[in-house]
PDB file of C-alpha atoms in Angstrom:
ATOM      1  CA  MET A  27     -31.927 -11.419   7.834  1.00 39.00           C
ATOM      2  CA  GLY A  28     -30.519 -14.771   6.828  1.00 37.00           C
ATOM      3  CA  ILE A  29     -27.231 -16.243   7.951  1.00 35.00           C
ATOM      4  CA  PHE A  30     -25.603 -15.411   4.623  1.00 35.00           C
ATOM      5  CA  ASP A  31     -26.363 -11.694   5.104  1.00 43.00           C
ATOM      6  CA  LEU A  32     -23.544 -11.637   7.658  1.00 42.00           C
ATOM      7  CA  PHE A  33     -20.840 -12.277   5.064  1.00 43.00           C
ATOM      8  CA  LYS A  34     -19.224  -8.958   4.187  1.00 52.00           C
ATOM      9  CA  ASN A  35     -17.396  -8.312   0.983  1.00 53.00           C
ATOM     10  CA  LYS A  36     -15.975  -5.126  -0.447  1.00 54.00           C
ATOM     11  CA  GLU A  37     -19.073  -4.418  -2.518  1.00 53.00           C
ATOM     12  CA  GLU A  38     -21.330  -4.702   0.533  1.00 55.00           C
ATOM     13  CA  LEU A  39     -19.264  -2.112   2.399  1.00 55.00           C
ATOM     14  CA  LYS A  40     -19.898   0.613  -0.186  1.00 52.00           C
ATOM     15  CA  GLY A  41     -22.184   3.286   1.218  1.00 52.00           C
ATOM     16  CA  SER A  42     -21.463   2.138   4.766  1.00 68.00           C
ATOM     17  CA  PRO A  43     -19.506   4.073   7.387  1.00 82.00           C
ATOM     18  CA  TRP A  44     -16.394   2.027   6.571  1.00 93.00           C
ATOM     19  CA  HIS A  45     -13.285   3.156   4.724  1.00 95.00           C
ATOM     20  CA  ILE A  46     -11.510   0.037   3.535  1.00 95.00           C
ATOM     21  CA  ILE A  47      -7.810  -0.558   4.232  1.00 96.00           C
ATOM     22  CA  GLU A  48      -6.101  -2.670   1.567  1.00 96.00           C
ATOM     23  CA  SER A  49      -2.627  -1.162   1.392  1.00 97.00           C
ATOM     24  CA  GLU A  50       0.102   0.344   3.533  1.00 97.00           C
ATOM     25  CA  ALA A  51      -0.713   3.729   1.972  1.00 97.00           C
ATOM     26  CA  GLU A  52      -4.330   3.439   3.177  1.00 97.00           C
ATOM     27  CA  LEU A  53      -3.128   2.402   6.630  1.00 97.00           C
ATOM     28  CA  LYS A  54      -0.810   5.403   6.700  1.00 97.00           C
ATOM     29  CA  GLN A  55      -3.734   7.616   5.653  1.00 97.00           C
ATOM     30  CA  ALA A  56      -5.838   6.243   8.531  1.00 97.00           C
ATOM     31  CA  ILE A  57      -3.055   6.986  11.000  1.00 97.00           C
ATOM     32  CA  GLU A  58      -2.673  10.521   9.570  1.00 98.00           C
ATOM     33  CA  GLU A  59      -6.448  11.034   9.895  1.00 97.00           C
ATOM     34  CA  SER A  60      -6.104  10.355  13.617  1.00 98.00           C
ATOM     35  CA  TYR A  61      -4.375  13.730  14.006  1.00 98.00           C
ATOM     36  CA  HIS A  62      -7.635  15.428  12.945  1.00 97.00           C
ATOM     37  CA  HIS A  63     -10.233  13.177  14.599  1.00 95.00           C
ATOM     38  CA  LYS A  64     -10.428   9.777  16.229  1.00 97.00           C
ATOM     39  CA  VAL A  65      -9.994   6.771  13.968  1.00 98.00           C
ATOM     40  CA  ALA A  66     -11.345   3.306  14.685  1.00 97.00           C
ATOM     41  CA  ILE A  67      -9.917   0.344  12.784  1.00 98.00           C
ATOM     42  CA  PHE A  68     -12.037  -2.810  12.799  1.00 97.00           C
ATOM     43  CA  LYS A  69      -9.965  -5.918  12.065  1.00 96.00           C
ATOM     44  CA  HIS A  70     -12.397  -8.530  10.788  1.00 96.00           C
ATOM     45  CA  SER A  71     -12.030 -12.227  10.029  1.00 94.00           C
ATOM     46  CA  THR A  72     -14.408 -12.987   7.173  1.00 92.00           C
ATOM     47  CA  ARG A  73     -14.357 -16.739   7.976  1.00 93.00           C
ATOM     48  CA  CYS A  74     -15.225 -16.401  11.645  1.00 94.00           C
ATOM     49  CA  PHE A  75     -18.888 -16.472  12.673  1.00 94.00           C
ATOM     50  CA  ILE A  76     -18.122 -14.641  15.939  1.00 94.00           C
ATOM     51  CA  SER A  77     -16.336 -11.876  14.039  1.00 95.00           C
ATOM     52  CA  LYS A  78     -19.302 -11.569  11.678  1.00 94.00           C
ATOM     53  CA  MET A  79     -21.754 -11.259  14.572  1.00 95.00           C
ATOM     54  CA  VAL A  80     -19.567  -8.681  16.334  1.00 96.00           C
ATOM     55  CA  LEU A  81     -19.327  -6.651  13.125  1.00 95.00           C
ATOM     56  CA  LYS A  82     -23.093  -6.807  12.611  1.00 93.00           C
ATOM     57  CA  ASN A  83     -23.749  -5.711  16.209  1.00 94.00           C
ATOM     58  CA  PHE A  84     -21.163  -2.934  15.960  1.00 95.00           C
ATOM     59  CA  GLU A  85     -22.737  -1.607  12.755  1.00 93.00           C
ATOM     60  CA  THR A  86     -26.147  -1.615  14.460  1.00 93.00           C
ATOM     61  CA  GLY A  87     -24.614   0.351  17.306  1.00 93.00           C
ATOM     62  CA  LEU A  88     -23.107   2.821  14.839  1.00 91.00           C
ATOM     63  CA  ARG A  89     -26.489   3.508  13.268  1.00 89.00           C
ATOM     64  CA  ASN A  90     -27.842   4.384  16.710  1.00 87.00           C
ATOM     65  CA  SER A  91     -24.801   6.317  17.983  1.00 87.00           C
ATOM     66  CA  THR A  92     -23.601   9.889  17.972  1.00 84.00           C
ATOM     67  CA  LEU A  93     -19.959   9.073  17.214  1.00 84.00           C
ATOM     68  CA  SER A  94     -19.590  11.863  14.667  1.00 84.00           C
ATOM     69  CA  ASP A  95     -16.005  12.652  15.725  1.00 89.00           C
ATOM     70  CA  TYR A  96     -14.794   9.243  14.464  1.00 95.00           C
ATOM     71  CA  LYS A  97     -13.677   7.954  11.088  1.00 95.00           C
ATOM     72  CA  PHE A  98     -14.165   4.191  10.731  1.00 96.00           C
ATOM     73  CA  TYR A  99     -11.813   1.856   8.866  1.00 97.00           C
ATOM     74  CA  TYR A 100     -12.284  -1.808   8.026  1.00 96.00           C
ATOM     75  CA  LEU A 101      -9.567  -4.406   7.421  1.00 97.00           C
ATOM     76  CA  ASP A 102     -10.226  -7.911   6.127  1.00 96.00           C
ATOM     77  CA  LEU A 103      -7.412  -9.442   8.140  1.00 93.00           C
ATOM     78  CA  LEU A 104      -7.429 -12.740   6.270  1.00 94.00           C
ATOM     79  CA  GLN A 105      -7.008 -11.163   2.858  1.00 95.00           C
ATOM     80  CA  PHE A 106      -4.526  -8.569   4.142  1.00 96.00           C
ATOM     81  CA  LYS A 107      -2.687 -10.456   6.889  1.00 96.00           C
ATOM     82  CA  PRO A 108       0.593  -8.534   6.424  1.00 96.00           C
ATOM     83  CA  LEU A 109      -1.319  -5.269   7.030  1.00 96.00           C
ATOM     84  CA  SER A 110      -2.944  -6.756  10.105  1.00 96.00           C
ATOM     85  CA  ASN A 111       0.492  -7.739  11.399  1.00 95.00           C
ATOM     86  CA  LYS A 112       1.850  -4.264  10.599  1.00 95.00           C
ATOM     87  CA  ILE A 113      -0.937  -2.651  12.601  1.00 96.00           C
ATOM     88  CA  SER A 114      -0.108  -4.854  15.588  1.00 95.00           C
ATOM     89  CA  GLU A 115       3.614  -4.160  15.309  1.00 95.00           C
ATOM     90  CA  ASP A 116       3.474  -0.431  14.552  1.00 94.00           C
ATOM     91  CA  LEU A 117       0.811   0.356  17.151  1.00 95.00           C
ATOM     92  CA  MET A 118       2.193  -2.125  19.708  1.00 95.00           C
ATOM     93  CA  ILE A 119      -1.165  -3.859  20.093  1.00 95.00           C
ATOM     94  CA  ARG A 120      -1.455  -7.623  20.497  1.00 94.00           C
ATOM     95  CA  HIS A 121      -3.335  -9.110  17.525  1.00 93.00           C
ATOM     96  CA  GLU A 122      -6.830 -10.381  18.188  1.00 94.00           C
ATOM     97  CA  SER A 123      -9.764 -11.160  15.950  1.00 93.00           C
ATOM     98  CA  PRO A 124     -12.161  -9.503  15.767  1.00 96.00           C
ATOM     99  CA  GLN A 125     -10.556  -6.367  17.116  1.00 97.00           C
ATOM    100  CA  ILE A 126     -11.166  -2.646  17.185  1.00 98.00           C
ATOM    101  CA  ILE A 127      -8.346  -0.170  17.691  1.00 98.00           C
ATOM    102  CA  VAL A 128      -8.952   3.519  18.327  1.00 98.00           C
ATOM    103  CA  LEU A 129      -6.261   5.952  17.246  1.00 98.00           C
ATOM    104  CA  GLU A 130      -5.698   9.526  18.281  1.00 98.00           C
ATOM    105  CA  ASP A 131      -2.667  11.620  17.304  1.00 98.00           C
ATOM    106  CA  GLY A 132      -1.083   8.616  15.584  1.00 97.00           C
ATOM    107  CA  LYS A 133      -1.226   6.370  18.646  1.00 97.00           C
ATOM    108  CA  ALA A 134      -3.514   3.609  19.838  1.00 98.00           C
ATOM    109  CA  ILE A 135      -5.534   4.886  22.789  1.00 98.00           C
ATOM    110  CA  TYR A 136      -7.953   1.975  23.082  1.00 98.00           C
ATOM    111  CA  ASN A 137      -8.447  -1.544  21.786  1.00 97.00           C
ATOM    112  CA  ALA A 138     -10.956  -4.274  22.391  1.00 98.00           C
ATOM    113  CA  SER A 139     -11.849  -7.659  21.009  1.00 97.00           C
ATOM    114  CA  HIS A 140     -14.799 -10.015  20.760  1.00 94.00           C
ATOM    115  CA  GLU A 141     -17.761  -9.104  22.995  1.00 91.00           C
ATOM    116  CA  ASN A 142     -15.969  -5.979  24.254  1.00 96.00           C
ATOM    117  CA  ILE A 143     -16.323  -4.352  20.817  1.00 97.00           C
ATOM    118  CA  ASN A 144     -19.225  -1.996  21.427  1.00 94.00           C
ATOM    119  CA  THR A 145     -19.903   1.566  20.316  1.00 94.00           C
ATOM    120  CA  ASP A 146     -20.889   2.443  23.885  1.00 93.00           C
ATOM    121  CA  LEU A 147     -17.385   1.550  25.096  1.00 94.00           C
ATOM    122  CA  LEU A 148     -15.417   3.665  22.620  1.00 95.00           C
ATOM    123  CA  PRO A 149     -13.561   6.570  24.242  1.00 93.00           C
TER     124      PRO A 149
END
């Protein structure tokens, strides 16, 4: 894998475990989903090398995990900064990047950033 393989765009996410959040309606849908199963929202900075590495490592962990009770969402926080801010405000979670937030019953039950984003640490 070359360094440029780490750059994610919407087309690259197709067929992956990610559901993309690009609107308030999609964010609302993700929160509603959390009433049926756990939801993890990955807030990713597409310009940050650390965020790219964390995303790559997390996706590797997903391929080797048994997290079948989760639905995974992805937010490009640079392109959709107002949505990123809304997530922080509505879920009362301090913004970090990269960041993963786990929702259950419409509430944030876990969040982590940087090297603490790991499939083994998800509740």
